[in-house]
PDB file of C-alpha atoms in Angstrom:
ATOM      1  CA  MET N   1      13.479  18.228  45.797  1.00 47.00           C
ATOM      2  CA  VAL N   2      13.939  19.806  42.407  1.00 48.00           C
ATOM      3  CA  THR N   3      14.062  16.395  40.734  1.00 51.00           C
ATOM      4  CA  ILE N   4      10.907  15.204  42.492  1.00 51.00           C
ATOM      5  CA  ALA N   5       9.080  18.385  41.544  1.00 49.00           C
ATOM      6  CA  ALA N   6      10.164  18.081  37.927  1.00 48.00           C
ATOM      7  CA  GLN N   7       9.006  14.486  37.753  1.00 51.00           C
ATOM      8  CA  SER N   8       5.680  15.239  39.383  1.00 48.00           C
ATOM      9  CA  SER N   9       5.035  18.099  36.970  1.00 51.00           C
ATOM     10  CA  ARG N  10       5.195  15.794  33.967  1.00 61.00           C
ATOM     11  CA  ARG N  11       1.814  15.099  32.434  1.00 69.00           C
ATOM     12  CA  TRP N  12       0.771  11.501  31.967  1.00 67.00           C
ATOM     13  CA  SER N  13       0.534  10.449  28.327  1.00 69.00           C
ATOM     14  CA  PRO N  14      -1.172   7.283  27.088  1.00 71.00           C
ATOM     15  CA  PRO N  15       0.897   4.779  25.112  1.00 73.00           C
ATOM     16  CA  ARG N  16       1.283   5.507  21.419  1.00 69.00           C
ATOM     17  CA  GLY N  17      -0.444   2.289  20.461  1.00 69.00           C
ATOM     18  CA  LEU N  18      -3.518   3.350  22.411  1.00 74.00           C
ATOM     19  CA  ARG N  19      -3.486   6.819  20.839  1.00 74.00           C
ATOM     20  CA  ARG N  20      -3.150   5.373  17.341  1.00 75.00           C
ATOM     21  CA  ALA N  21      -6.090   3.061  17.969  1.00 74.00           C
ATOM     22  CA  ALA N  22      -8.255   5.878  19.383  1.00 80.00           C
ATOM     23  CA  GLY N  23      -8.998   7.429  16.002  1.00 80.00           C
ATOM     24  CA  PRO N  24     -10.441   4.274  14.339  1.00 80.00           C
ATOM     25  CA  LEU N  25     -12.352   3.377  17.520  1.00 85.00           C
ATOM     26  CA  ILE N  26     -13.956   6.817  17.686  1.00 89.00           C
ATOM     27  CA  PHE N  27     -14.850   6.564  14.000  1.00 87.00           C
ATOM     28  CA  VAL N  28     -16.518   3.166  14.473  1.00 87.00           C
ATOM     29  CA  ALA N  29     -18.369   4.395  17.586  1.00 89.00           C
ATOM     30  CA  VAL N  30     -19.750   7.466  15.781  1.00 90.00           C
ATOM     31  CA  TRP N  31     -20.692   5.298  12.774  1.00 87.00           C
ATOM     32  CA  GLN N  32     -22.598   2.875  15.017  1.00 87.00           C
ATOM     33  CA  LEU N  33     -24.323   5.743  16.862  1.00 90.00           C
ATOM     34  CA  VAL N  34     -25.484   7.355  13.624  1.00 87.00           C
ATOM     35  CA  CYS N  35     -26.949   4.071  12.396  1.00 86.00           C
ATOM     36  CA  SER N  36     -28.521   3.137  15.731  1.00 86.00           C
ATOM     37  CA  LEU N  37     -30.297   6.491  15.999  1.00 86.00           C
ATOM     38  CA  GLY N  38     -31.731   6.015  12.524  1.00 83.00           C
ATOM     39  CA  TRP N  39     -30.191   9.131  11.079  1.00 88.00           C
ATOM     40  CA  VAL N  40     -29.272   7.180   7.946  1.00 82.00           C
ATOM     41  CA  SER N  41     -31.421   4.598   6.177  1.00 81.00           C
ATOM     42  CA  GLU N  42     -30.152   1.032   6.409  1.00 78.00           C
ATOM     43  CA  HIS N  43     -30.486   0.815   2.626  1.00 80.00           C
ATOM     44  CA  VAL N  44     -27.796   3.497   2.422  1.00 82.00           C
ATOM     45  CA  LEU N  45     -25.526   2.574   5.305  1.00 85.00           C
ATOM     46  CA  VAL N  46     -25.574  -0.228   7.891  1.00 87.00           C
ATOM     47  CA  GLY N  47     -23.837  -0.120  11.244  1.00 86.00           C
ATOM     48  CA  PRO N  48     -20.648  -1.908  12.297  1.00 89.00           C
ATOM     49  CA  ALA N  49     -22.649  -4.445  14.305  1.00 90.00           C
ATOM     50  CA  THR N  50     -24.557  -5.501  11.208  1.00 89.00           C
ATOM     51  CA  VAL N  51     -21.346  -5.666   9.178  1.00 90.00           C
ATOM     52  CA  VAL N  52     -19.727  -7.907  11.806  1.00 92.00           C
ATOM     53  CA  SER N  53     -22.809 -10.166  11.855  1.00 92.00           C
ATOM     54  CA  THR N  54     -22.759 -10.444   8.069  1.00 91.00           C
ATOM     55  CA  GLY N  55     -19.039 -11.148   8.139  1.00 91.00           C
ATOM     56  CA  TRP N  56     -19.554 -13.980  10.644  1.00 94.00           C
ATOM     57  CA  ASP N  57     -22.275 -15.538   8.496  1.00 92.00           C
ATOM     58  CA  THR N  58     -20.157 -15.430   5.341  1.00 91.00           C
ATOM     59  CA  LEU N  59     -17.172 -16.725   7.290  1.00 91.00           C
ATOM     60  CA  GLN N  60     -19.220 -19.699   8.538  1.00 92.00           C
ATOM     61  CA  SER N  61     -20.295 -20.519   5.016  1.00 90.00           C
ATOM     62  CA  GLY N  62     -16.686 -20.433   3.769  1.00 88.00           C
ATOM     63  CA  LEU N  63     -17.421 -17.781   1.151  1.00 89.00           C
ATOM     64  CA  LEU N  64     -15.512 -15.031   2.924  1.00 91.00           C
ATOM     65  CA  THR N  65     -12.359 -17.113   3.414  1.00 92.00           C
ATOM     66  CA  GLU N  66     -12.345 -18.211  -0.221  1.00 92.00           C
ATOM     67  CA  SER N  67     -12.878 -14.648  -1.455  1.00 90.00           C
ATOM     68  CA  VAL N  68     -10.203 -13.102   0.782  1.00 91.00           C
ATOM     69  CA  LEU N  69      -7.615 -15.718  -0.239  1.00 93.00           C
ATOM     70  CA  ALA N  70      -8.418 -15.243  -3.918  1.00 91.00           C
ATOM     71  CA  SER N  71      -8.067 -11.447  -3.709  1.00 91.00           C
ATOM     72  CA  LEU N  72      -4.975 -11.596  -1.546  1.00 91.00           C
ATOM     73  CA  GLY N  73      -3.333 -14.028  -3.977  1.00 91.00           C
ATOM     74  CA  ARG N  74      -4.001 -11.704  -6.912  1.00 92.00           C
ATOM     75  CA  VAL N  75      -2.562  -8.722  -5.060  1.00 93.00           C
ATOM     76  CA  VAL N  76       0.555 -10.604  -4.007  1.00 93.00           C
ATOM     77  CA  VAL N  77       1.341 -11.955  -7.485  1.00 94.00           C
ATOM     78  CA  GLY N  78       0.536  -8.705  -9.292  1.00 94.00           C
ATOM     79  CA  ALA N  79       2.389  -6.539  -6.771  1.00 94.00           C
ATOM     80  CA  LEU N  80       5.503  -8.767  -6.877  1.00 95.00           C
ATOM     81  CA  ILE N  81       5.607  -8.468 -10.644  1.00 95.00           C
ATOM     82  CA  GLY N  82       5.051  -4.702 -10.617  1.00 95.00           C
ATOM     83  CA  ILE N  83       7.447  -3.917  -7.753  1.00 95.00           C
ATOM     84  CA  SER N  84      10.184  -6.049  -9.309  1.00 95.00           C
ATOM     85  CA  ALA N  85       9.760  -4.276 -12.656  1.00 95.00           C
ATOM     86  CA  GLY N  86       9.668  -0.839 -11.056  1.00 94.00           C
ATOM     87  CA  LEU N  87      12.734  -1.562  -8.939  1.00 94.00           C
ATOM     88  CA  ALA N  88      14.736  -2.866 -11.915  1.00 94.00           C
ATOM     89  CA  LEU N  89      13.805   0.107 -14.116  1.00 94.00           C
ATOM     90  CA  GLY N  90      14.476   2.566 -11.296  1.00 93.00           C
ATOM     91  CA  LEU N  91      17.937   1.139 -10.686  1.00 92.00           C
ATOM     92  CA  ALA N  92      18.733   1.146 -14.402  1.00 92.00           C
ATOM     93  CA  ALA N  93      17.614   4.751 -14.890  1.00 91.00           C
ATOM     94  CA  GLY N  94      19.090   6.014 -11.635  1.00 89.00           C
ATOM     95  CA  LEU N  95      22.533   4.391 -11.782  1.00 88.00           C
ATOM     96  CA  TYR N  96      23.269   4.714 -15.491  1.00 90.00           C
ATOM     97  CA  ARG N  97      22.886   7.621 -17.873  1.00 89.00           C
ATOM     98  CA  LEU N  98      22.239   5.268 -20.766  1.00 90.00           C
ATOM     99  CA  GLY N  99      19.529   3.603 -18.694  1.00 87.00           C
ATOM    100  CA  GLU N 100      17.976   7.005 -17.984  1.00 88.00           C
ATOM    101  CA  ASP N 101      18.014   7.920 -21.688  1.00 88.00           C
ATOM    102  CA  LEU N 102      16.373   4.637 -22.689  1.00 89.00           C
ATOM    103  CA  VAL N 103      13.944   4.150 -19.798  1.00 91.00           C
ATOM    104  CA  ASP N 104      12.867   7.388 -18.159  1.00 90.00           C
ATOM    105  CA  SER N 105      11.134   9.129 -21.047  1.00 88.00           C
ATOM    106  CA  THR N 106       9.243   5.935 -21.944  1.00 88.00           C
ATOM    107  CA  VAL N 107       8.066   5.327 -18.385  1.00 90.00           C
ATOM    108  CA  GLN N 108       7.059   8.972 -17.946  1.00 87.00           C
ATOM    109  CA  MET N 109       4.981   8.717 -21.083  1.00 88.00           C
ATOM    110  CA  LEU N 110       3.304   5.435 -20.178  1.00 85.00           C
ATOM    111  CA  ARG N 111       2.480   6.361 -16.589  1.00 85.00           C
ATOM    112  CA  THR N 112       0.212   9.177 -17.776  1.00 85.00           C
ATOM    113  CA  VAL N 113      -2.056   6.579 -19.383  1.00 84.00           C
ATOM    114  CA  PRO N 114      -4.815   5.598 -16.887  1.00 84.00           C
ATOM    115  CA  PHE N 115      -4.004   1.956 -16.187  1.00 80.00           C
ATOM    116  CA  VAL N 116      -7.653   1.187 -15.383  1.00 81.00           C
ATOM    117  CA  GLY N 117      -8.545   2.149 -18.951  1.00 82.00           C
ATOM    118  CA  LEU N 118      -6.326  -0.679 -20.182  1.00 85.00           C
ATOM    119  CA  ILE N 119      -8.675  -3.399 -18.906  1.00 84.00           C
ATOM    120  CA  PRO N 120     -10.276  -4.133 -22.333  1.00 85.00           C
ATOM    121  CA  LEU N 121      -6.849  -4.301 -23.964  1.00 88.00           C
ATOM    122  CA  LEU N 122      -5.448  -6.570 -21.252  1.00 88.00           C
ATOM    123  CA  ILE N 123      -8.409  -8.906 -21.630  1.00 86.00           C
ATOM    124  CA  ALA N 124      -7.823  -8.992 -25.398  1.00 87.00           C
ATOM    125  CA  TRP N 125      -4.164  -9.852 -24.788  1.00 89.00           C
ATOM    126  CA  PHE N 126      -4.373 -12.265 -21.875  1.00 87.00           C
ATOM    127  CA  GLY N 127      -7.955 -13.608 -21.997  1.00 83.00           C
ATOM    128  CA  ILE N 128     -10.504 -13.580 -19.168  1.00 81.00           C
ATOM    129  CA  GLY N 129      -8.578 -15.479 -16.489  1.00 83.00           C
ATOM    130  CA  ASP N 130      -6.388 -14.080 -13.747  1.00 86.00           C
ATOM    131  CA  ALA N 131      -3.568 -13.010 -16.088  1.00 90.00           C
ATOM    132  CA  PRO N 132      -5.138  -9.609 -16.981  1.00 90.00           C
ATOM    133  CA  LYS N 133      -5.800  -8.981 -13.285  1.00 91.00           C
ATOM    134  CA  TYR N 134      -2.152  -9.625 -12.459  1.00 93.00           C
ATOM    135  CA  ALA N 135      -1.115  -7.320 -15.297  1.00 92.00           C
ATOM    136  CA  LEU N 136      -3.411  -4.516 -14.165  1.00 92.00           C
ATOM    137  CA  ILE N 137      -2.125  -4.670 -10.564  1.00 93.00           C
ATOM    138  CA  ALA N 138       1.471  -4.834 -11.831  1.00 94.00           C
ATOM    139  CA  LEU N 139       0.956  -1.696 -13.916  1.00 91.00           C
ATOM    140  CA  GLY N 140      -0.498   0.129 -10.948  1.00 91.00           C
ATOM    141  CA  THR N 141       2.356  -0.806  -8.629  1.00 93.00           C
ATOM    142  CA  ALA N 142       5.350  -0.412 -10.961  1.00 94.00           C
ATOM    143  CA  TYR N 143       5.227   3.333 -11.505  1.00 92.00           C
ATOM    144  CA  PRO N 144       5.389   4.547  -7.837  1.00 93.00           C
ATOM    145  CA  VAL N 145       8.332   2.233  -7.125  1.00 94.00           C
ATOM    146  CA  TYR N 146      10.156   3.369 -10.246  1.00 94.00           C
ATOM    147  CA  LEU N 147       9.650   7.076  -9.529  1.00 93.00           C
ATOM    148  CA  ASN N 148      10.743   6.853  -5.917  1.00 94.00           C
ATOM    149  CA  VAL N 149      13.788   4.637  -6.552  1.00 93.00           C
ATOM    150  CA  TYR N 150      14.913   6.853  -9.424  1.00 92.00           C
ATOM    151  CA  ALA N 151      14.456  10.029  -7.377  1.00 91.00           C
ATOM    152  CA  GLY N 152      16.131   8.478  -4.306  1.00 90.00           C
ATOM    153  CA  ILE N 153      19.236   7.580  -6.266  1.00 90.00           C
ATOM    154  CA  ARG N 154      19.501  10.916  -8.055  1.00 88.00           C
ATOM    155  CA  HIS N 155      18.924  12.941  -4.845  1.00 85.00           C
ATOM    156  CA  VAL N 156      21.683  11.340  -2.782  1.00 82.00           C
ATOM    157  CA  ASP N 157      23.547  13.948  -0.748  1.00 76.00           C
ATOM    158  CA  ALA N 158      26.426  15.190  -2.899  1.00 76.00           C
ATOM    159  CA  GLY N 159      28.508  15.679   0.250  1.00 77.00           C
ATOM    160  CA  LEU N 160      28.336  11.965   1.032  1.00 75.00           C
ATOM    161  CA  VAL N 161      29.369  11.076  -2.482  1.00 75.00           C
ATOM    162  CA  GLU N 162      32.282  13.506  -2.423  1.00 74.00           C
ATOM    163  CA  CYS N 163      33.413  12.245   0.984  1.00 81.00           C
ATOM    164  CA  ALA N 164      33.344   8.620  -0.207  1.00 76.00           C
ATOM    165  CA  GLU N 165      35.317   9.470  -3.358  1.00 71.00           C
ATOM    166  CA  THR N 166      37.852  11.361  -1.252  1.00 77.00           C
ATOM    167  CA  LEU N 167      38.353   8.237   0.858  1.00 74.00           C
ATOM    168  CA  GLY N 168      39.095   6.293  -2.321  1.00 74.00           C
ATOM    169  CA  ALA N 169      35.790   4.483  -2.889  1.00 73.00           C
ATOM    170  CA  ASN N 170      35.364   3.094  -6.394  1.00 77.00           C
ATOM    171  CA  ARG N 171      32.023   3.127  -8.210  1.00 77.00           C
ATOM    172  CA  ARG N 172      30.938  -0.259  -6.935  1.00 81.00           C
ATOM    173  CA  THR N 173      31.707   0.625  -3.320  1.00 79.00           C
ATOM    174  CA  LEU N 174      30.080   4.010  -3.709  1.00 79.00           C
ATOM    175  CA  VAL N 175      26.864   2.532  -5.041  1.00 79.00           C
ATOM    176  CA  ARG N 176      26.747  -0.256  -2.447  1.00 80.00           C
ATOM    177  CA  HIS N 177      27.592   1.714   0.679  1.00 77.00           C
ATOM    178  CA  VAL N 178      26.375   5.240  -0.116  1.00 80.00           C
ATOM    179  CA  VAL N 179      23.890   5.480  -3.003  1.00 82.00           C
ATOM    180  CA  LEU N 180      21.651   2.474  -2.332  1.00 83.00           C
ATOM    181  CA  PRO N 181      21.385   2.937   1.491  1.00 84.00           C
ATOM    182  CA  SER N 182      20.546   6.597   0.943  1.00 84.00           C
ATOM    183  CA  ALA N 183      17.817   5.654  -1.560  1.00 86.00           C
ATOM    184  CA  LEU N 184      16.157   3.089   0.788  1.00 89.00           C
ATOM    185  CA  PRO N 185      13.756   5.607   2.402  1.00 89.00           C
ATOM    186  CA  ASN N 186      12.414   6.521  -1.038  1.00 90.00           C
ATOM    187  CA  LEU N 187      12.018   2.833  -1.851  1.00 91.00           C
ATOM    188  CA  PHE N 188       9.803   2.282   1.174  1.00 91.00           C
ATOM    189  CA  VAL N 189       7.721   5.336   0.299  1.00 91.00           C
ATOM    190  CA  GLY N 190       7.232   3.843  -3.160  1.00 92.00           C
ATOM    191  CA  LEU N 191       6.324   0.461  -1.685  1.00 93.00           C
ATOM    192  CA  ARG N 192       3.651   1.926   0.591  1.00 91.00           C
ATOM    193  CA  HIS N 193       2.234   3.987  -2.277  1.00 91.00           C
ATOM    194  CA  SER N 194       2.241   1.120  -4.745  1.00 93.00           C
ATOM    195  CA  LEU N 195       0.606  -1.374  -2.380  1.00 90.00           C
ATOM    196  CA  GLY N 196      -2.183   1.139  -1.726  1.00 89.00           C
ATOM    197  CA  ILE N 197      -2.728   1.412  -5.485  1.00 91.00           C
ATOM    198  CA  ALA N 198      -2.668  -2.399  -5.761  1.00 92.00           C
ATOM    199  CA  TRP N 199      -5.933  -2.648  -3.807  1.00 89.00           C
ATOM    200  CA  ILE N 200      -7.534   0.025  -5.987  1.00 88.00           C
ATOM    201  CA  ALA N 201      -6.484  -1.854  -9.101  1.00 90.00           C
ATOM    202  CA  LEU N 202      -7.820  -5.093  -7.604  1.00 89.00           C
ATOM    203  CA  ILE N 203     -11.297  -3.617  -7.092  1.00 86.00           C
ATOM    204  CA  PHE N 204     -11.492  -2.711 -10.787  1.00 86.00           C
ATOM    205  CA  ALA N 205      -9.916  -6.001 -11.901  1.00 86.00           C
ATOM    206  CA  GLU N 206     -12.362  -8.132  -9.934  1.00 85.00           C
ATOM    207  CA  GLN N 207     -15.372  -6.392 -11.383  1.00 79.00           C
ATOM    208  CA  VAL N 208     -14.778  -7.982 -14.771  1.00 77.00           C
ATOM    209  CA  ASN N 209     -15.089 -11.693 -15.619  1.00 77.00           C
ATOM    210  CA  THR N 210     -14.546 -12.925 -12.070  1.00 79.00           C
ATOM    211  CA  SER N 211     -16.153 -15.868 -10.293  1.00 79.00           C
ATOM    212  CA  ARG N 212     -14.475 -15.438  -6.916  1.00 84.00           C
ATOM    213  CA  GLY N 213     -12.885 -12.717  -4.795  1.00 87.00           C
ATOM    214  CA  LEU N 214     -13.999  -9.681  -2.830  1.00 89.00           C
ATOM    215  CA  GLY N 215     -14.754  -7.724  -6.007  1.00 86.00           C
ATOM    216  CA  TRP N 216     -17.012 -10.546  -7.186  1.00 88.00           C
ATOM    217  CA  MET N 217     -18.816 -10.470  -3.792  1.00 90.00           C
ATOM    218  CA  MET N 218     -19.335  -6.716  -4.131  1.00 89.00           C
ATOM    219  CA  LYS N 219     -20.656  -7.051  -7.674  1.00 87.00           C
ATOM    220  CA  ASN N 220     -23.214  -9.688  -6.620  1.00 88.00           C
ATOM    221  CA  ALA N 221     -24.172  -7.645  -3.567  1.00 88.00           C
ATOM    222  CA  GLN N 222     -24.813  -4.621  -5.761  1.00 86.00           C
ATOM    223  CA  THR N 223     -27.099  -6.705  -7.966  1.00 84.00           C
ATOM    224  CA  TYR N 224     -29.156  -7.859  -4.985  1.00 84.00           C
ATOM    225  CA  GLY N 225     -29.019  -4.590  -3.031  1.00 83.00           C
ATOM    226  CA  GLN N 226     -27.008  -6.081  -0.121  1.00 87.00           C
ATOM    227  CA  THR N 227     -25.474  -2.967   1.366  1.00 90.00           C
ATOM    228  CA  ASP N 228     -24.088  -4.879   4.345  1.00 90.00           C
ATOM    229  CA  VAL N 229     -22.023  -7.174   2.068  1.00 91.00           C
ATOM    230  CA  ILE N 230     -20.684  -4.209   0.103  1.00 91.00           C
ATOM    231  CA  ILE N 231     -19.535  -2.434   3.261  1.00 91.00           C
ATOM    232  CA  LEU N 232     -18.106  -5.686   4.604  1.00 93.00           C
ATOM    233  CA  CYS N 233     -15.945  -6.088   1.495  1.00 91.00           C
ATOM    234  CA  LEU N 234     -14.805  -2.476   1.683  1.00 89.00           C
ATOM    235  CA  ALA N 235     -13.901  -2.949   5.348  1.00 90.00           C
ATOM    236  CA  ILE N 236     -11.893  -6.075   4.532  1.00 91.00           C
ATOM    237  CA  TYR N 237     -10.090  -4.214   1.723  1.00 87.00           C
ATOM    238  CA  ALA N 238      -9.179  -1.501   4.252  1.00 86.00           C
ATOM    239  CA  LEU N 239      -8.023  -3.989   6.907  1.00 88.00           C
ATOM    240  CA  LEU N 240      -5.902  -5.971   4.447  1.00 88.00           C
ATOM    241  CA  GLY N 241      -4.349  -2.787   3.104  1.00 85.00           C
ATOM    242  CA  LEU N 242      -3.661  -1.531   6.658  1.00 85.00           C
ATOM    243  CA  THR N 243      -2.073  -4.865   7.621  1.00 88.00           C
ATOM    244  CA  ILE N 244       0.276  -4.832   4.633  1.00 88.00           C
ATOM    245  CA  ASP N 245       1.150  -1.190   5.232  1.00 87.00           C
ATOM    246  CA  LEU N 246       1.947  -1.981   8.871  1.00 88.00           C
ATOM    247  CA  PHE N 247       4.232  -4.808   7.722  1.00 89.00           C
ATOM    248  CA  ILE N 248       6.082  -2.432   5.385  1.00 89.00           C
ATOM    249  CA  ARG N 249       6.446   0.156   8.157  1.00 87.00           C
ATOM    250  CA  LEU N 250       7.894  -2.445  10.527  1.00 88.00           C
ATOM    251  CA  LEU N 251      10.274  -3.625   7.822  1.00 88.00           C
ATOM    252  CA  GLU N 252      11.259  -0.005   7.179  1.00 85.00           C
ATOM    253  CA  ARG N 253      11.874   0.628  10.870  1.00 86.00           C
ATOM    254  CA  TRP N 254      14.055  -2.489  11.113  1.00 86.00           C
ATOM    255  CA  THR N 255      15.972  -1.831   7.902  1.00 84.00           C
ATOM    256  CA  LEU N 256      16.574   1.884   8.603  1.00 80.00           C
ATOM    257  CA  ALA N 257      17.342   1.563  12.303  1.00 77.00           C
ATOM    258  CA  TRP N 258      20.717   3.189  11.594  1.00 72.00           C
ATOM    259  CA  ARG N 259      19.070   6.331  10.208  1.00 71.00           C
ATOM    260  CA  PRO N 260      17.893   8.911  12.791  1.00 68.00           C
ATOM    261  CA  THR N 261      14.619  10.620  11.852  1.00 64.00           C
ATOM    262  CA  PHE N 262      12.297  13.249  13.235  1.00 51.00           C
ATOM    263  CA  THR N 263       9.437  11.547  15.074  1.00 56.00           C
ATOM    264  CA  GLY N 264       7.351  14.563  15.999  1.00 51.00           C
ATOM    265  CA  ARG N 265       6.746  16.356  19.292  1.00 55.00           C
TER     266      ARG N 265
END
């Protein structure tokens, strides 16, 4: 009887997936309601229904697919370059004192320079093609990865290191089985941060000397006062960023399955 009473007293809770989707759905519903009631001029903000209709039209014409693929390709190439550089520098500075002396002060100095302000210089160096866009995205993504990898290595629990050394672990074994696994959570934080910055860098990069991509669509839409196209491009940026972030979170959950964490109450 006690067990039945305890089970019956539990409150029903919706699945987490449904709860996570509730926030965006409520936001979209309120957005559509505000636009439908005419509280905001359509020249300022259009509703989700109009954005979906515009998206379908541009998808039918092939323009949307071409633009999304162009922007996604730039993000992937630029982010791979930046993440690889940040990871290599973070490992060098975190694992070796000489690497820290040679790398850290230089990176700390360069990361204070606004990377968006380097667009004219990158164009002068690499021309007006996709190369300066890759470089801008790489600069934006390298620093968060470097900082998090470096901090993750240097903040490994000293007790774990001492325990491994007591058990006779040499430096190679210590780095492979203690230091790097302990730094993985920081690496994933850096990845999520850097990929968010990658989309911001892409918006700036595609505003200059571009003939295709979401940024090019937004620039043309601004010229012709097409608010629906501008909001459509912003929505696609958000969806692409959310999709990539979800992939990183799933990869993190799979990679760090061995590590218990606090999941909230």
